[in-house]
Every structure is written in structure tokens, then in C-alpha cells.
Short mmCIF file of C-alpha atoms in Angstrom, two decimals:
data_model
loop_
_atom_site.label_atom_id
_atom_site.label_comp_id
_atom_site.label_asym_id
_atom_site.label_seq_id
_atom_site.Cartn_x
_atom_site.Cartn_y
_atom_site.Cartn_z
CA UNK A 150 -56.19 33.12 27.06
CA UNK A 151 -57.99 31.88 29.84
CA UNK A 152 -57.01 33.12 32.95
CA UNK A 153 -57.50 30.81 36.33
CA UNK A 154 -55.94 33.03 39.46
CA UNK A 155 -55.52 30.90 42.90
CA UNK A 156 -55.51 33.28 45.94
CA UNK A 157 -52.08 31.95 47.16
CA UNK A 158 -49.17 29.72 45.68
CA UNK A 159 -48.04 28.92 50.09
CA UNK A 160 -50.08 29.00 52.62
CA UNK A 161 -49.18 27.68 56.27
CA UNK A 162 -51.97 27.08 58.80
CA UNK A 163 -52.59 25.85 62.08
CA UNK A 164 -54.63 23.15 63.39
CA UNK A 165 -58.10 23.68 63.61
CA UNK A 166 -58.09 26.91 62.36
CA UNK A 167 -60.94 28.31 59.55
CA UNK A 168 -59.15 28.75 55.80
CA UNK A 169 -60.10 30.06 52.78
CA UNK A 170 -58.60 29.13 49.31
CA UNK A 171 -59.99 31.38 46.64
CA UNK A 172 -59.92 30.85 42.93
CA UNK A 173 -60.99 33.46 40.60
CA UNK A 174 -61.64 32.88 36.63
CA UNK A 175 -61.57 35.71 33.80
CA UNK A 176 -63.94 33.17 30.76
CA UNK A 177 -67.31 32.95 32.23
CA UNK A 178 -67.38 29.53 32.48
CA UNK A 179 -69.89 27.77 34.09
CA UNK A 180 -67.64 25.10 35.81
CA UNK A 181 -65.04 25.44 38.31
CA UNK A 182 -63.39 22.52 40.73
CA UNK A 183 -61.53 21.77 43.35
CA UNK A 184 -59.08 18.95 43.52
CA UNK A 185 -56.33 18.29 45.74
CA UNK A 186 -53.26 16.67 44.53
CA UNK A 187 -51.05 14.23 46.62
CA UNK A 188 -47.86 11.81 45.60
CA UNK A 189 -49.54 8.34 44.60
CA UNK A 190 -52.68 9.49 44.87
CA UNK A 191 -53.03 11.79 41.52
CA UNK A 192 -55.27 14.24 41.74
CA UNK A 193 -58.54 13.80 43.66
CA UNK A 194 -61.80 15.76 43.15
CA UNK A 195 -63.10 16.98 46.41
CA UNK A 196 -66.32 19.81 44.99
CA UNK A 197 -67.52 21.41 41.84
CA UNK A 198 -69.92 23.87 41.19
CA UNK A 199 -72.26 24.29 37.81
CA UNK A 200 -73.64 27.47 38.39
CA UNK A 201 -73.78 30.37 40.72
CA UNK A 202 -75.12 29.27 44.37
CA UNK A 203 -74.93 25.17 42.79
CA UNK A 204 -72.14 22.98 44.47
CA UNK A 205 -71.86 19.25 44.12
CA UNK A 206 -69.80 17.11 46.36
CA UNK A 207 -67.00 15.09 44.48
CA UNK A 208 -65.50 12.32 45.92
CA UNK A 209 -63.78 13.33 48.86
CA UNK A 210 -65.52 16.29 50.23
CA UNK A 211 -65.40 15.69 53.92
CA UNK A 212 -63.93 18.56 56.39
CA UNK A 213 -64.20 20.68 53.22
CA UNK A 214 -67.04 23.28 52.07
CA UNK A 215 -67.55 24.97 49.22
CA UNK A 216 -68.86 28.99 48.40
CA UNK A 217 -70.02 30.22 44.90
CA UNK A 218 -71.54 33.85 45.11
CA UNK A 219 -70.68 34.70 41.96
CA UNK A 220 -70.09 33.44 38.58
CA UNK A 221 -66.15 34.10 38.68
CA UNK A 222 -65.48 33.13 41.73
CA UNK A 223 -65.62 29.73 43.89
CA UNK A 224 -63.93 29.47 47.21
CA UNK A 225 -62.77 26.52 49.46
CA UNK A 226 -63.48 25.99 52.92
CA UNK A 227 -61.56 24.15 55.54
CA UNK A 228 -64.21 24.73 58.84
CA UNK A 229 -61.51 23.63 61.14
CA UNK A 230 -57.92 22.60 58.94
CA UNK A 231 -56.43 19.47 60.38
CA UNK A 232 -52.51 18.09 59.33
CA UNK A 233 -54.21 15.47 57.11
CA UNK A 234 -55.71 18.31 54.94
CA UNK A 235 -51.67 19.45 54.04
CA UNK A 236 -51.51 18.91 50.11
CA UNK A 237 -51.29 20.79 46.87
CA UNK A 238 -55.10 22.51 46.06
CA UNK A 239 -55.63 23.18 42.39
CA UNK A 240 -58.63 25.22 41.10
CA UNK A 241 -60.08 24.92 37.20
CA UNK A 242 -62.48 25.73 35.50
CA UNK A 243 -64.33 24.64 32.06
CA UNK A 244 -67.51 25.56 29.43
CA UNK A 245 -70.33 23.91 29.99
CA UNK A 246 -70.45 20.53 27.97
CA UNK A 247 -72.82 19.89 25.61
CA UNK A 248 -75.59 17.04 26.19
CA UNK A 249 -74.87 15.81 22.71
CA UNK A 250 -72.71 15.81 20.27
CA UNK A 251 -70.41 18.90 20.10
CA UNK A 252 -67.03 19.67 21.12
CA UNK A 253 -66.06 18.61 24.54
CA UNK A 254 -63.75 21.09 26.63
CA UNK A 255 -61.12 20.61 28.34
CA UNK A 256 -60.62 22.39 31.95
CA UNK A 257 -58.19 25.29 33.01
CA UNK A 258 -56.43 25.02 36.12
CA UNK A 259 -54.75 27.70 37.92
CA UNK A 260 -50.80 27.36 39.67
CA UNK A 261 -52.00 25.63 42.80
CA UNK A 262 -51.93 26.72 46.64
CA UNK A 263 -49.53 24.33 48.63
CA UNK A 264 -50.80 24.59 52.01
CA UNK A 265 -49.14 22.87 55.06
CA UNK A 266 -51.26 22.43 58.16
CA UNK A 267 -48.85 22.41 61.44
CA UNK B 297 -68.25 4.77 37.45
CA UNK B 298 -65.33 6.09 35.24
CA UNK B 299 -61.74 5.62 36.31
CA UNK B 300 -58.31 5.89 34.10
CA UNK B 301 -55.20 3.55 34.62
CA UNK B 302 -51.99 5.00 34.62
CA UNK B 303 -48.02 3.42 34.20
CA UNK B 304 -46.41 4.22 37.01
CA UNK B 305 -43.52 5.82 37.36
CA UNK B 306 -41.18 7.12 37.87
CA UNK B 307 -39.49 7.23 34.74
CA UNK B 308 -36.07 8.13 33.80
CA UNK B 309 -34.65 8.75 30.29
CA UNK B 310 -31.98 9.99 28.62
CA UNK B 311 -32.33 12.70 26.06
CA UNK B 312 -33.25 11.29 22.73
CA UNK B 313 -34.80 8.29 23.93
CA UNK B 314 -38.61 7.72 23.04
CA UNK B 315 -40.86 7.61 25.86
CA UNK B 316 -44.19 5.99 25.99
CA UNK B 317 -46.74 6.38 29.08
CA UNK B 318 -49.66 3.82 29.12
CA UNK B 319 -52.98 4.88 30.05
CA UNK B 320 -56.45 2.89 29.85
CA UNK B 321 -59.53 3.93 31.19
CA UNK B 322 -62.65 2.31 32.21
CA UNK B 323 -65.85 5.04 31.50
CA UNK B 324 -69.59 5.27 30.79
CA UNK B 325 -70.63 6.61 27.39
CA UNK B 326 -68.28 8.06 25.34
CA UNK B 327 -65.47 9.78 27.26
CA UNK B 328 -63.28 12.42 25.48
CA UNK B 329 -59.44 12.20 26.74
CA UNK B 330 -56.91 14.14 28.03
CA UNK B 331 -53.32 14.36 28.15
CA UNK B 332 -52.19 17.03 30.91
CA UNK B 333 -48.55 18.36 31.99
CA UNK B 334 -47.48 20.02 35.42
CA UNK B 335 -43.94 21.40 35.22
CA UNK B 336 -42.40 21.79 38.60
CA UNK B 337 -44.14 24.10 40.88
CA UNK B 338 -46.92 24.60 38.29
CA UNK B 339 -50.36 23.41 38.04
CA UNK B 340 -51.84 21.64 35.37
CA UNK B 341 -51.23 22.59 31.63
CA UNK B 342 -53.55 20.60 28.68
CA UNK B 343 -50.96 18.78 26.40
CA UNK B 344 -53.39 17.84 23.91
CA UNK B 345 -56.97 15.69 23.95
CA UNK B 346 -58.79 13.04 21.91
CA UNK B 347 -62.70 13.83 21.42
CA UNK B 348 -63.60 10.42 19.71
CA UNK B 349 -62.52 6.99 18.67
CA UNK B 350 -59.29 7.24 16.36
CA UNK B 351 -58.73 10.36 16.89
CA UNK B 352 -55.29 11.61 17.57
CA UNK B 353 -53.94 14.68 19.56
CA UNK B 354 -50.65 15.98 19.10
CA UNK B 355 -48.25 19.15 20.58
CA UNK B 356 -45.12 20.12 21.09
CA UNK B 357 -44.13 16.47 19.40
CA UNK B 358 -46.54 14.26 22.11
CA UNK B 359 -49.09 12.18 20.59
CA UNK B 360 -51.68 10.19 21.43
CA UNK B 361 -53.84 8.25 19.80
CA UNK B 362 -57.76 7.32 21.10
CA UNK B 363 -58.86 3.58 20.94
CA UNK B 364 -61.43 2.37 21.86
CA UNK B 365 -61.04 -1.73 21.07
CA UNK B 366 -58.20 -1.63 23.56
CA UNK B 367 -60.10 1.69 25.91
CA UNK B 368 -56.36 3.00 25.85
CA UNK B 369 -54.66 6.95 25.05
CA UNK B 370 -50.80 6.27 25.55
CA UNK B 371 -48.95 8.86 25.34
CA UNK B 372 -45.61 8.83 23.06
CA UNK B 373 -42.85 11.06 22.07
CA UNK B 374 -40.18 10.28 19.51
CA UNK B 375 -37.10 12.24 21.06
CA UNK B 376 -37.66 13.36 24.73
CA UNK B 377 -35.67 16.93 25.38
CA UNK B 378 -34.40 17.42 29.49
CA UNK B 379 -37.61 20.81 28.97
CA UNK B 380 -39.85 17.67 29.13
CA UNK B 381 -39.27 16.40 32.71
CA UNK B 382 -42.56 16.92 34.13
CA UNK B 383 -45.48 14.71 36.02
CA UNK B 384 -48.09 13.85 33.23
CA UNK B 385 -51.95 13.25 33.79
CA UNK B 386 -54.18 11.27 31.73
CA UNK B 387 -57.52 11.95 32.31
CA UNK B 388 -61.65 11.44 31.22
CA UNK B 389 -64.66 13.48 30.88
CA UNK B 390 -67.51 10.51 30.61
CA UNK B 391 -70.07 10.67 28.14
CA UNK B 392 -73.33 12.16 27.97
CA UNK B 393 -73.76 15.73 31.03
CA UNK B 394 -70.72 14.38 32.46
CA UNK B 395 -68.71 17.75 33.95
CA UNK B 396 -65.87 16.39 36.13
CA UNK B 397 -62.22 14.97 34.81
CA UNK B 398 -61.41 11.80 36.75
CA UNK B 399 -57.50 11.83 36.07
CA UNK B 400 -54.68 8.91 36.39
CA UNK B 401 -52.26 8.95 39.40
CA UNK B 402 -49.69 10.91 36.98
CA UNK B 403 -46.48 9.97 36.02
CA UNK B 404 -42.94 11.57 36.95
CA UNK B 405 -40.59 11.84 33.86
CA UNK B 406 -36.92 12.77 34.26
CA UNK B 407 -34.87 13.36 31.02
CA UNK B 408 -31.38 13.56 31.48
CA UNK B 409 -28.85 15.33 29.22
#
């Protein structure tokens, strides 16, 4: 089974300190996210990476920044957390999908990291 | 750019009942479709998925059933159990190099015994 391991399930931070969420997966897949999840809002993408050293911004990437040294592993940055940035963070990860044709895959998401910013 | 519809909730049932959650979407290409669950304090589980037109997922009893004349995956379950209260996702993966799921705003479903 695929295996998508999130650093922490609680984290509590204060304001405008440096925090790292780290999400680790066991398939070798070339995709991994980060979204953050709020009530109403669903879940919103905020980076994704393709490959090792690769990071694309998603659609709400600002005050966040992104790390992918290695293939397993891709890491999210809050330079300076702020009380706004308090939400769920979920990591997944997929296969690369095919151009054409070929089965499309779904992503794997690990248990979350609720962190509250005080 | 792609974007998915979801009924909002929440939504309260009794056990037995049949529960249907609409979703359309709006996408680029040909999108394959997801269904996802998050039990309480949980992320994000795959229910089942949809890779083309007519196509129908099931598990655990859920189905859901791609078309595209109506760009619509609603989700349906003949007799909800109080194990299925849960927030459900729909979500996209667009056509073509697309990588990203854009997802619905989820729906809250209480079953109660």
C-alpha cells in the first residue's frame, strides 16, 4: 500500500516564526502536493512538485515555500507563520500521468498536520 | 481553467435513507473523476474514480456514474450506515499533462441511527 507519512498530526506555532511541515512518501512517485484545507473553502492547492529540485506554484502559494531534495521527500515552508496561515495541511502524492491515453491515477494523501498559529 | 461544483451541505440522514451528493465540473480536455472520503481526524481516502465518459466507479456500496452530456459524477448510496458520516470530495484531474486535482468544497454527511 502506498504509504504518505506527514511529519506531525498538531502543531502550534507562534507568529512570525519559521515552520517546517514535512511529508515523506514510500512509492516513488513523481508527484507530491500541498493543499490546505479550510471549512467552506474545500481544499486549496497551494505547491506541487514534478520532480526532484522542480516546484510549481498552485494557486495560493503566497507566505509559503516549497523544498524537494529528494525524490521521497517534499517539505513546506512558512518563512514567517502568521494566524491567517492556521488550517489543516494535507500532503499527497501520485504517478506521473500519462500524456495520452492510459490509466489516470489517483493521488495519496497522508493524515494531515493541523497547525494553529497564536 | 478546471473547477468542480459541489452540493452543499451539510447533510443529515437517517440510517437507511439513500443519499445522493451532486457534483458537476467545468474542465479542459478530458478530466478523469474522483470521489474522495475524510473520516474525522483523517485525511483524504479515494472512494472510487471514473476515467472516461460512462464509466462508473463503485466501493463499499457508493457509486458514481461519469457523464459527460450533463459534465456531472453524483455520488449515490442506496442505504447510508452511521460508519458513513464523513466530509466527501469530488474532484478532477484535466485532460491532457494535467498533474493537480482541483477538488469541490466537500460535503459533511451525518447518518444517524
Amino acid at each position: 500500500d502506498v504509504k504518505v507519512t506527514q511529519s506531525s498530526r498538531y502543531l502550534v506555532k507562534r507568529t512570525g516564526e519559521k515552520v517546517f511541515l514535512e511529508c515523506v512518501q514510500d512509492m516513488d512517485h513523481e508527484n507530491m502536493f500541498w493543499y490546505r484545507q479550510d471549512p467552506g473553502l474545500g481544499l486549496r492547492l497551494i505547491y506541487f512538485s514534478y520532480d526532484v529540485k522542480m516546484k510549481e506554484k498552485g494557486d495560493i502559494p503566497e507566505g509559503y515555500s516549497v523544498s524537494r531534495e529528494k525524490k521521497e521527500r517534499f517539505s513546506l515552508i512558512l518563512e514567517s507563520a502568521s494566524t491567517n496561515q492556521t488550517s489543516m495541511y494535507l500532503c499527497a502524492s501520485s504517478l506521473l500521468t500519462l500524456r495520452t491515453g492510459g490509466p489516470r491515477t489517483e493521488a495519496f494523501f497522508g493524515q494531515g498536520t493541523r497547525l494553529t498559529v497564536v | 481553467g478546471n473547477s468542480v461544483t459541489q452540493m452543499e451541505g451539510p447533510v443529515t440522514l437517517s440510517e437507511e435513507a439513500f443519499l445522493t451528493i451532486n457534483c458537476t465540473y467545468t474542465a479542459t480536455g478530458y478530466p478523469s473523476l474522483f470521489w474522495y472520503v475524510q473520516y474525522p481526524g483523517e485525511g483524504l481516502q479515494l472512494l472510487l474514480k471514473a476515467t472516461k465518459a460512462d464509466d462508473k466507479g463503485s466501493n463499499k456500496g457508493f457509486e458514481a456514474t461519469y457523464r459527460k452530456e450533463t459534465t456531472s459524477f453524483h455520488l449515490e448510496k442506496g442505504s447510508v450506515q452511521v460508519s458513513d458520516s464523513a466530509v466527501y470530495f469530488c474532484a478532477l484531474l484535466g485532460g491532457g499533462s494535467a498533474r493537480q486535482l482541483t477538488f469541490g468544497s466537500g460535503t459533511q454527511l451525518t447518518v444517524l441511527p
